[in-house]
Tab-separated table of C-alpha atoms and ligand atoms in Angstrom:
chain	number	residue	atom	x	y	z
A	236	UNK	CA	-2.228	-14.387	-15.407
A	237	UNK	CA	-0.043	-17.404	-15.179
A	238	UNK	CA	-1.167	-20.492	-16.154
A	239	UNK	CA	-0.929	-23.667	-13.581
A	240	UNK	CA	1.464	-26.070	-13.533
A	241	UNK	CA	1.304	-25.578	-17.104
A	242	UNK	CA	3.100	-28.636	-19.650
A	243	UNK	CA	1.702	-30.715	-17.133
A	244	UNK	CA	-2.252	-29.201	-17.409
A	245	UNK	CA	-1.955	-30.169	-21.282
A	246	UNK	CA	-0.274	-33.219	-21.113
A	247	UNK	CA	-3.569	-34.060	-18.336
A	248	UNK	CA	-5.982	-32.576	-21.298
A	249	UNK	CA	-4.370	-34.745	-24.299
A	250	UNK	CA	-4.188	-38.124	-21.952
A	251	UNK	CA	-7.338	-38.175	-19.813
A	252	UNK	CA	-6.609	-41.301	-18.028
A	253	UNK	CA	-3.863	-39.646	-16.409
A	254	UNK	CA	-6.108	-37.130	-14.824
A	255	UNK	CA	-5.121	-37.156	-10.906
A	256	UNK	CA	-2.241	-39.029	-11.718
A	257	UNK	CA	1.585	-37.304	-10.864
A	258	UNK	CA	2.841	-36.388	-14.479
A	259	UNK	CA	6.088	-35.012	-14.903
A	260	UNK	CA	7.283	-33.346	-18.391
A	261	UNK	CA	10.761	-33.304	-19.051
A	262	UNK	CA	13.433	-35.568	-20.167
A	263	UNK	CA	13.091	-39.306	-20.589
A	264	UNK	CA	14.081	-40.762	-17.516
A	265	UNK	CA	15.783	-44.162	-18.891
A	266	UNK	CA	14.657	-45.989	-15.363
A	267	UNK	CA	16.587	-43.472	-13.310
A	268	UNK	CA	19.801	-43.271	-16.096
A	269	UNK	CA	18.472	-40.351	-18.133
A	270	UNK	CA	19.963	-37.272	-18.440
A	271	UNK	CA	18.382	-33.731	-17.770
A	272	UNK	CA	15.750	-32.485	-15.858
A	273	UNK	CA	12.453	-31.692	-15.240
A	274	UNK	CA	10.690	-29.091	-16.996
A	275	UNK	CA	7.373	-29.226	-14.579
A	276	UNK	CA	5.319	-31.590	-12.671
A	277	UNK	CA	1.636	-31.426	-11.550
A	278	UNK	CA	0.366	-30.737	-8.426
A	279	UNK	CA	0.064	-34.728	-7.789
A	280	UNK	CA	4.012	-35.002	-8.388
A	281	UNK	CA	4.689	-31.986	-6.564
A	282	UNK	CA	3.527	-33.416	-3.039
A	283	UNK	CA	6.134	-36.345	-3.816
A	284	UNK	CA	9.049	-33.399	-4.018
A	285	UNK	CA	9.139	-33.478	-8.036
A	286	UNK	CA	9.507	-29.796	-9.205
A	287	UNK	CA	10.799	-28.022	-12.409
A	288	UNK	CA	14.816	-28.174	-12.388
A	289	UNK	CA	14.641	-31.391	-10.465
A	290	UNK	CA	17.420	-33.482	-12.569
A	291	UNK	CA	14.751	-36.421	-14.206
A	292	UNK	CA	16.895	-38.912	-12.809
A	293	UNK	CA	15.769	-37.920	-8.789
A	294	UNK	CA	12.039	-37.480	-9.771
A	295	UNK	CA	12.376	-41.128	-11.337
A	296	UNK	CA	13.663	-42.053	-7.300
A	297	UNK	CA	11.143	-39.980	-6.012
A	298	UNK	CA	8.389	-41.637	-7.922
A	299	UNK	CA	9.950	-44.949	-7.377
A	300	UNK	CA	9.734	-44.443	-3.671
A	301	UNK	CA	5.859	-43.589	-3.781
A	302	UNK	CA	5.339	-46.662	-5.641
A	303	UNK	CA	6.748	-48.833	-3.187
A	304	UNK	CA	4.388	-47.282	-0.218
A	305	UNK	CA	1.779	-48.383	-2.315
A	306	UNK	CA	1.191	-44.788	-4.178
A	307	UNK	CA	0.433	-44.159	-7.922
A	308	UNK	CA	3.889	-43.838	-9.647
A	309	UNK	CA	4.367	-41.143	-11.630
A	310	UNK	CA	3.857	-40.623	-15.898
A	311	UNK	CA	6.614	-39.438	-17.082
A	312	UNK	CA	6.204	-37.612	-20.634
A	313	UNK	CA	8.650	-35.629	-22.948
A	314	UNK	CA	6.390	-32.912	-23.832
A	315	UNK	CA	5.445	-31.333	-26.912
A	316	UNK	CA	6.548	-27.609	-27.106
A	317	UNK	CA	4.684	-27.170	-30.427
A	318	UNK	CA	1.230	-28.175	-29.096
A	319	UNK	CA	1.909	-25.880	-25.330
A	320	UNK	CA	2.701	-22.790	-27.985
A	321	UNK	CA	-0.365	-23.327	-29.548
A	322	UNK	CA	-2.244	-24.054	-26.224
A	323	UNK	CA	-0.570	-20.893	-25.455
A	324	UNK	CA	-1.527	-18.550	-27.973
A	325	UNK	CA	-4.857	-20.186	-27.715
A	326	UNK	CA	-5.443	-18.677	-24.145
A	327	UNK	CA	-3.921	-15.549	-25.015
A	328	UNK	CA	-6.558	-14.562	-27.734
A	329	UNK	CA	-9.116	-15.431	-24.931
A	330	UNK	CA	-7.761	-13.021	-22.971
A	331	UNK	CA	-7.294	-10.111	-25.500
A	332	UNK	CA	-11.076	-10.610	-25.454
A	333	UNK	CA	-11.605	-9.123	-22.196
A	334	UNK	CA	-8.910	-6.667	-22.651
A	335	UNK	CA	-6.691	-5.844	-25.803
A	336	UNK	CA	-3.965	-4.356	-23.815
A	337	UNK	CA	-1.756	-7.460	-22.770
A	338	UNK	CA	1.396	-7.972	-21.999
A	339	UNK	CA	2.600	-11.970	-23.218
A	340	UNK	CA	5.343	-12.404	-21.008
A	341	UNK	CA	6.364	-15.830	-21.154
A	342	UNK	CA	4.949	-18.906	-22.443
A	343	UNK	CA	2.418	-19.150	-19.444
A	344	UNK	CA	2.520	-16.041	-18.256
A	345	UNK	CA	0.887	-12.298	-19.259
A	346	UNK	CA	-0.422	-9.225	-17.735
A	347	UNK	CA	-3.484	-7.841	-18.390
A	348	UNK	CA	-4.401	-3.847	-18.296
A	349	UNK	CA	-7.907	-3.187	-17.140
A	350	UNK	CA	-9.380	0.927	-16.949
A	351	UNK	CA	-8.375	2.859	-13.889
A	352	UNK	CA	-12.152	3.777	-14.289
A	353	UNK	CA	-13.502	0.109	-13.183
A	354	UNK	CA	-12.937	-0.360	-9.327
A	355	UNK	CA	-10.739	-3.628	-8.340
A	356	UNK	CA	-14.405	-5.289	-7.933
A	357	UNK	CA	-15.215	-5.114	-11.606
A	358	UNK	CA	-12.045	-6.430	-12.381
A	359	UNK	CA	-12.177	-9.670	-9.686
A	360	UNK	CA	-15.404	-9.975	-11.494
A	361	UNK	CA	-13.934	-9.935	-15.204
A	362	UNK	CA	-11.013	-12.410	-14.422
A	363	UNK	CA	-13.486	-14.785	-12.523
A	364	UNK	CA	-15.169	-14.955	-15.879
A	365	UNK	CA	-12.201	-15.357	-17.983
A	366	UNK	CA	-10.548	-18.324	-15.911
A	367	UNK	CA	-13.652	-20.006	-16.326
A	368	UNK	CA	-13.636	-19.705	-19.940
A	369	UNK	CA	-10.344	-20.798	-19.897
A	370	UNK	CA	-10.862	-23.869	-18.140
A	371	UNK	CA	-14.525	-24.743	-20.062
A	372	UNK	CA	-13.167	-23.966	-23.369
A	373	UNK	CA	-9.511	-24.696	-23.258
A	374	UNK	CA	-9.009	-27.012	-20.299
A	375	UNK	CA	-6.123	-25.054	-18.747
A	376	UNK	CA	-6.479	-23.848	-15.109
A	377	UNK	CA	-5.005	-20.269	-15.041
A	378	UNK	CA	-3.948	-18.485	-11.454
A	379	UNK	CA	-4.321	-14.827	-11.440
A	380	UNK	CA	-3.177	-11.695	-9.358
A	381	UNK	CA	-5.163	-8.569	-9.379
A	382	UNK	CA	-3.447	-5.112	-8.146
A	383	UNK	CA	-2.352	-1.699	-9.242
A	384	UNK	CA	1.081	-2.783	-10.337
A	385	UNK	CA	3.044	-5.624	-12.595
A	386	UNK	CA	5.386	-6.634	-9.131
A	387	UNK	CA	2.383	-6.930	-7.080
A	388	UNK	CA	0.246	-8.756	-9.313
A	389	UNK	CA	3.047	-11.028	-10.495
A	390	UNK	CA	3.476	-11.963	-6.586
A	391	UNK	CA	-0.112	-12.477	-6.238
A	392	UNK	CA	-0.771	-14.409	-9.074
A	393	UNK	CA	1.163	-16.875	-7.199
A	394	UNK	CA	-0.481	-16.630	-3.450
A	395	UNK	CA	-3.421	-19.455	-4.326
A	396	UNK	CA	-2.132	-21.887	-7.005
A	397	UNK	CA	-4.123	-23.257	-8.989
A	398	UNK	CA	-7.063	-21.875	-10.149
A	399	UNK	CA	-6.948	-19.097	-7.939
A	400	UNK	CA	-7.440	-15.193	-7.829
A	401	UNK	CA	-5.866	-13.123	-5.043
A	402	UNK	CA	-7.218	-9.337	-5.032
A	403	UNK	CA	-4.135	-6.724	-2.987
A	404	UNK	CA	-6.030	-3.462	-2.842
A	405	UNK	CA	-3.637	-0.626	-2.728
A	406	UNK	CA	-4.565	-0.103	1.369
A	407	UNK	CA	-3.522	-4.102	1.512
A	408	UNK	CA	-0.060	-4.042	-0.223
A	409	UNK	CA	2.024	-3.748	3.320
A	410	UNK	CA	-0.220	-6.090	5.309
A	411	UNK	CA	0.627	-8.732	2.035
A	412	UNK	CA	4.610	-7.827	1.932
A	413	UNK	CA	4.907	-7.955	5.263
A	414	UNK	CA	4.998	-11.803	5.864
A	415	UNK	CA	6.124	-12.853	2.748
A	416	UNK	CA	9.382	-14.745	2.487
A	417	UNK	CA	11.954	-12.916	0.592
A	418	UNK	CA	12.322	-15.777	-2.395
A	419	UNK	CA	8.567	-14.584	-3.529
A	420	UNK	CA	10.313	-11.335	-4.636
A	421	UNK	CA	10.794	-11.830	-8.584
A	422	UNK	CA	14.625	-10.950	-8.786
A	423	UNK	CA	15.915	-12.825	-5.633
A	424	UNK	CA	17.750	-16.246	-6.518
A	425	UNK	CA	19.106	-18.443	-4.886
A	426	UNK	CA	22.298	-16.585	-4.101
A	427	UNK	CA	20.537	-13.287	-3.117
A	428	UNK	CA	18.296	-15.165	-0.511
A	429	UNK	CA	21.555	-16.474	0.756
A	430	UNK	CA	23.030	-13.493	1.197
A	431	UNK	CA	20.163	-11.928	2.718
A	432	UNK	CA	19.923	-15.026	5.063
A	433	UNK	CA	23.022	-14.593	6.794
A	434	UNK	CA	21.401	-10.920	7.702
A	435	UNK	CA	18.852	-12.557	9.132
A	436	UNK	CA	16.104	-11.539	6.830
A	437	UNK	CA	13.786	-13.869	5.788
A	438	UNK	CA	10.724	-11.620	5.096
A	439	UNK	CA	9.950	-8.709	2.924
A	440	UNK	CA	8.678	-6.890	6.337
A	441	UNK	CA	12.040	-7.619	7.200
A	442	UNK	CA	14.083	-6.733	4.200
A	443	UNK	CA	12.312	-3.200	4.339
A	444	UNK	CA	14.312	-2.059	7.494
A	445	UNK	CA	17.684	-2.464	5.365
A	446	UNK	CA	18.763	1.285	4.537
A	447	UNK	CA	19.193	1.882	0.561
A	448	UNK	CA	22.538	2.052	1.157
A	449	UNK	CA	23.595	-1.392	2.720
A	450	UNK	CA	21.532	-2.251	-0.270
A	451	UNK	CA	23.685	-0.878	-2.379
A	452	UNK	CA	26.684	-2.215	-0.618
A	453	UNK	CA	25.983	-5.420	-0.851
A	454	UNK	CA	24.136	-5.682	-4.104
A	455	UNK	CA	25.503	-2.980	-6.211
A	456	UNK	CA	23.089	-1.159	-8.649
A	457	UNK	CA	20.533	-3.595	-8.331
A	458	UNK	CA	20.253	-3.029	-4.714
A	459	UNK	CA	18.158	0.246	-5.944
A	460	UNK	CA	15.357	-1.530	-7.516
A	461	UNK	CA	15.626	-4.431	-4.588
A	462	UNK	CA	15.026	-0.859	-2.625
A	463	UNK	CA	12.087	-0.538	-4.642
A	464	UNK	CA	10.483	-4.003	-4.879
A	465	UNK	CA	10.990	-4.706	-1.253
A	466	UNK	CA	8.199	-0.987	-0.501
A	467	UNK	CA	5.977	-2.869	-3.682
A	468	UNK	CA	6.757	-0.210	-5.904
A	469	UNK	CA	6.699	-0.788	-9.366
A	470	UNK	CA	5.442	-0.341	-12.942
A	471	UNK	CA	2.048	-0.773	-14.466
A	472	UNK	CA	3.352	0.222	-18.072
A	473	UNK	CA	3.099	-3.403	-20.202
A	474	UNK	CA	6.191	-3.284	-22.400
A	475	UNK	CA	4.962	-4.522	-25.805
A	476	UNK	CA	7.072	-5.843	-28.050
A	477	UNK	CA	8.929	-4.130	-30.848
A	478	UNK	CA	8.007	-5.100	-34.037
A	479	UNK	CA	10.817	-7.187	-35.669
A	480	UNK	CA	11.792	-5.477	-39.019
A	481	UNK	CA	14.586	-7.939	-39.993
A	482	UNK	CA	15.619	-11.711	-39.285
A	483	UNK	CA	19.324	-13.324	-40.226
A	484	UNK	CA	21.310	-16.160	-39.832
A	485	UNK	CA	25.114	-16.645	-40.239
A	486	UNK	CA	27.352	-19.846	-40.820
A	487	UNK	CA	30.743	-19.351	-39.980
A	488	UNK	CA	32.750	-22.570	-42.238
A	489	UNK	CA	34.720	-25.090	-39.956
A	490	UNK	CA	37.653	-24.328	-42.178
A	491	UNK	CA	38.059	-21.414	-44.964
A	492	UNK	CA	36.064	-22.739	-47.861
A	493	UNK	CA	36.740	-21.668	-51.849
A	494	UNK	CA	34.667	-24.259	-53.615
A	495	UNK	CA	32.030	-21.974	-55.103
A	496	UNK	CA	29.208	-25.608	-55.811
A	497	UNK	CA	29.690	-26.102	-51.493
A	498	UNK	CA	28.817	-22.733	-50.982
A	499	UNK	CA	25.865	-22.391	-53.568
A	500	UNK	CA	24.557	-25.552	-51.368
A	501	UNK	CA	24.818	-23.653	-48.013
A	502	UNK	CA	23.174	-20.404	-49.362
A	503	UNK	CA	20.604	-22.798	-50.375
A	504	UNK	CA	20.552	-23.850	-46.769
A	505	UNK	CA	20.380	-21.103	-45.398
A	506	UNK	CA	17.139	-20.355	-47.343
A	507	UNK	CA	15.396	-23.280	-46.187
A	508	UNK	CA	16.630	-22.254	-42.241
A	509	UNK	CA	15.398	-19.156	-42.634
A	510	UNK	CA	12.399	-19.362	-44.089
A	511	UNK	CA	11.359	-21.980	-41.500
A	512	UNK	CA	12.388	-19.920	-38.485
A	513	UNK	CA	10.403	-16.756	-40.507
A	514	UNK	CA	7.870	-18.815	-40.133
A	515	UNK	CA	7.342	-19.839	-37.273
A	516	UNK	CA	7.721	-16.876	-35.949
A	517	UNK	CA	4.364	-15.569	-37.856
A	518	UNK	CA	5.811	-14.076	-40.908
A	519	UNK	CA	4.804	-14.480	-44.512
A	520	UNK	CA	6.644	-12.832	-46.927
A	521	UNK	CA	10.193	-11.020	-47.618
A	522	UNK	CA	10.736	-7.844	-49.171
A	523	UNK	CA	14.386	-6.958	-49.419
A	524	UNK	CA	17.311	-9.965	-48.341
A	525	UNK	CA	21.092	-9.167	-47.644
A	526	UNK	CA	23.906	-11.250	-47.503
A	527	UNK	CA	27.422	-11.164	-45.356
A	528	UNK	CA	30.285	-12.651	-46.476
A	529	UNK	CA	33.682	-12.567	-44.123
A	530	UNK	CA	36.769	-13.636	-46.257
A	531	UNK	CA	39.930	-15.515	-44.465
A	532	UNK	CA	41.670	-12.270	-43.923
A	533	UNK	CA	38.567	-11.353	-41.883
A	534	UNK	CA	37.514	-8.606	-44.524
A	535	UNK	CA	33.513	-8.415	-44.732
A	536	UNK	CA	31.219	-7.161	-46.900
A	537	UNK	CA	27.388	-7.086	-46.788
A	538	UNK	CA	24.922	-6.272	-49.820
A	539	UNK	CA	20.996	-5.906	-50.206
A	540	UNK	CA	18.567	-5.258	-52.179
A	541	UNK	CA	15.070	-4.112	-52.148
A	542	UNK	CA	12.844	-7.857	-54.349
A	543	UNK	CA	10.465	-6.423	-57.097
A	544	UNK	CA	7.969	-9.373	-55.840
A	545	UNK	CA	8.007	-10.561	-51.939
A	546	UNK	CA	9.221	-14.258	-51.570
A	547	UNK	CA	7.836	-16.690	-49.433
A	548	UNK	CA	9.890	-19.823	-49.820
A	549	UNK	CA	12.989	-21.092	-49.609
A	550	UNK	CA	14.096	-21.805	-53.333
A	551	UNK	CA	12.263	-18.142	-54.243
A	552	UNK	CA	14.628	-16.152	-51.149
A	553	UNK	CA	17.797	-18.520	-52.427
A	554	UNK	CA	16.989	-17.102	-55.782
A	555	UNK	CA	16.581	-13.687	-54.511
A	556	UNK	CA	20.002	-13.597	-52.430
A	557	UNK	CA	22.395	-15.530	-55.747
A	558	UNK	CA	22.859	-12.231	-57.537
A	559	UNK	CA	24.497	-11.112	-54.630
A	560	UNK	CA	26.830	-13.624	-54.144
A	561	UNK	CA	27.707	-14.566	-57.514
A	562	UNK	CA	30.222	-11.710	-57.529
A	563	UNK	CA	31.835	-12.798	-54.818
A	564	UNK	CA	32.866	-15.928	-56.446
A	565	UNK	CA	35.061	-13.944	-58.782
A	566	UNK	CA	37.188	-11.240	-59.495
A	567	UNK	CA	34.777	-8.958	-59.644
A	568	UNK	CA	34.353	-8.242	-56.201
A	569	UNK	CA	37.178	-11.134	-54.836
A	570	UNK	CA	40.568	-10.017	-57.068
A	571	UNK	CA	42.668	-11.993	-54.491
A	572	UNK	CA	40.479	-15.100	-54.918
A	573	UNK	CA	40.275	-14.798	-51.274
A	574	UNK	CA	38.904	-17.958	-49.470
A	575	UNK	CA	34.985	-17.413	-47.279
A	576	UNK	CA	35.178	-17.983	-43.461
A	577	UNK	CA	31.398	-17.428	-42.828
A	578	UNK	CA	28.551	-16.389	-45.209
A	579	UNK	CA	25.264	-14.880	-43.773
A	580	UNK	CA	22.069	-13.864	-45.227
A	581	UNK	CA	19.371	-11.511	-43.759
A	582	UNK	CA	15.714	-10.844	-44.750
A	583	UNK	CA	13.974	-7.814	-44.276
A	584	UNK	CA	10.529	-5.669	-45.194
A	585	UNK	CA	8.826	-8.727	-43.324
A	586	UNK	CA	5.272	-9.223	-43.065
A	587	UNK	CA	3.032	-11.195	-40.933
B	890	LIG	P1	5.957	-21.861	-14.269
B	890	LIG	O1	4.815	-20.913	-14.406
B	890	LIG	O2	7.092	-21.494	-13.391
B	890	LIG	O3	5.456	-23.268	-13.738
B	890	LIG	P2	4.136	-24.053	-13.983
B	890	LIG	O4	3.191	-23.319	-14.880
B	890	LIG	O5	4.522	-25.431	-14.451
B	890	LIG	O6	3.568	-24.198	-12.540
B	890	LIG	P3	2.808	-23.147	-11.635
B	890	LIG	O7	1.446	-23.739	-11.448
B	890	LIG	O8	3.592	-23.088	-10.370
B	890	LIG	O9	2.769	-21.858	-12.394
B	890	LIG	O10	6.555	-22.231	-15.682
B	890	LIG	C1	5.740	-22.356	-16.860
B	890	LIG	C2	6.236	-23.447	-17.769
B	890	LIG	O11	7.601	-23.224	-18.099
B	890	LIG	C3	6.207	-24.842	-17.116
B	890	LIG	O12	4.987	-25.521	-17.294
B	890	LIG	C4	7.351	-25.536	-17.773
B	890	LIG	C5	8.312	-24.453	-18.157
B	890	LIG	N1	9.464	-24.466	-17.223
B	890	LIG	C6	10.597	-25.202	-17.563
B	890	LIG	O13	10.645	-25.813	-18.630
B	890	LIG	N2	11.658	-25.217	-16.678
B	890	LIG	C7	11.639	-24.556	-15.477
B	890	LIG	O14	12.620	-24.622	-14.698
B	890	LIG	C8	10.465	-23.793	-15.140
B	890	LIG	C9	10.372	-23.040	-13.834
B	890	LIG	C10	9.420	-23.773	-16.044
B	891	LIG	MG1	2.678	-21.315	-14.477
């Protein structure tokens, strides 16, 4: 599943006057001075050449130049990364309805596992109801590829942009290599299609006459699993993600620092940081917090300690984390009165 042309699809759903209208997200173009680039356009921007990694200031010329033939310039818009995360996450849930086993593998992107049991028709049948859900409840148009492995269904999620399926049975995967241009493969860049060009290979039909071992010549290890991607072999295992048991943050001091108030007021700092990033990425509470401290002489030390209560904010973690510094401030664990180069604090026994 990868969703189409995707900053742009919300930025059409919060601003419905620009609906068929070229939008471009990315940074503000400061009539053609801005800095930057473009993080993606809409299929209406796209046919004027405006893609993702354009730099802002050539999509401003671009849109400029449509204008004058009499052609709808183009909205440009900043974006709003907090509302596509949500938009996001929205989708996903959708999805873990028709399936729980899912892969999130981007922002706009995940693969879902169906049963081996239910034929390829079933499935079609599934995702043709979940894209219209999608689109009814969410507003999003979502592209999706359906075959037997990640690579292949990555590839094909791409073949009918947007809002389409594309089905490769396993007796269809050479037929829909065969003609495909090398750049399709996730893995070749720029630079590999380059070097590939100049061997005259254009095509993964093409690319599959190349012997492992030129392969390997000319691409090192990876050349193996470019072996392997160029026959459509690959995995159908969805790598989940580990779950995070600890988060930290360090602050290495422009210059050595001794005064013990500046560095009570970074510890405090640090809190707030790191309860915000905790936060945001879905956890609650803290069970146990560390701290690092690296002296000038580059001597460090770490402590931690299991909280009787878990801590959920900033001043409660700061408070949590001062009985371990305190003795650093002393002779009790500093006889040389060293001076602090960086101080770091870690929490741990999270919860979502
Ligand atoms: P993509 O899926 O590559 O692009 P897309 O969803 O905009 O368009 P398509 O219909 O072709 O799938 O990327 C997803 C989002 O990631 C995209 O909306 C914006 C962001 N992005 C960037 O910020 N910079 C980039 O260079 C790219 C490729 C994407
Ligand atoms: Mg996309």
């Amino acid at each position: 599943m990868d969703f189409d042309a995707f900053f742009a699809s919300v930025e059409e759903r919060e601003h419905p006057w620009m609906v068929g209208s070229p939008i471009v997200v990315g940074s503000d173009p400061k009539g053609g001075e801005g800095r930057g680039v473009v993080s993606t356009a809409n299929y209406a921007a796209r046919v004027y050449g405006i893609k993702s990694a354009l730099p802002i200031t050539q999509a401003w010329k671009f849109s400029e130049e449509a204008k004058r033939s009499g052609k709808p310039a183009a909205y440009f818009v900043s974006g709003n990364m907090g509302l596509y995360k949500e938009v996001s996450r929205e989708i996903m849930s959708i999805a873990r309805s028709y399936t729980p086993d899912i892969q999130v593998a981007g922002i706009d992107e995940a693969y879902l596992r169906f049963s081996a049991a239910e034929s390829f028709e079933e499935i079609y049948q599934k995702i043709l109801k979940l894209q219209q859900e999608i689109l009814h409840t969410v507003g999003i148009g979502a592209s999706f590829g359906i075959a037997a492995n990640k690579l292949i269904a990555k590839i094909a999620s791409d073949k009918k942009k947007p809002n389409g399926i594309t089905l490769v049975r396993l007796e269809e995967v050479q037929p829909f290599l065969k003609d495909l241009p090398i750049r399709r493969i996730p893995g070749i860049g720029p630079k590999a299609a380059t070097t590939l060009h100049k061997f005259g290979i254009k095509v993964v039909g093409e690319l599959q006459k190349m012997s492992k071992e030129e392969m390997l010549g000319i691409f090192g290890k990876w050349g193996e699993s470019l072996y392997r991607k160029a026959r459509g072999e690959g995995s159908a295992a969805l790598s989940l993600p580990v779950a995070q048991k600890t988060m930290s943050i360090d602050h290495t001091f422009d210059q050595d620092m001794d005064a013990t108030i500046k560095l009570l007021g970074i510890l405090k700092e640090l809190s707030v940081e790191l309860i915000g990033r905790l936060g945001r990425a879905g956890f609650s509470s803290v069970g146990q917090v560390g701290i690092t401290v690296r002296f000038s002489d580059f001597k460090t030390k770490t402590r931690q300690r299991a909280l009787d209560e878990p801590v959920d904010n900033p001043n409660a973690l700061y408070q949590g984390l001062l009985p371990m510094l305190l003795p650093f401030l002393d002779r009790r664990e500093n006889p040389g009165m060293r001076s602090f180069r960086l101080l770091g604090i870690r929490a741990g026994k999270l919860k979502s």
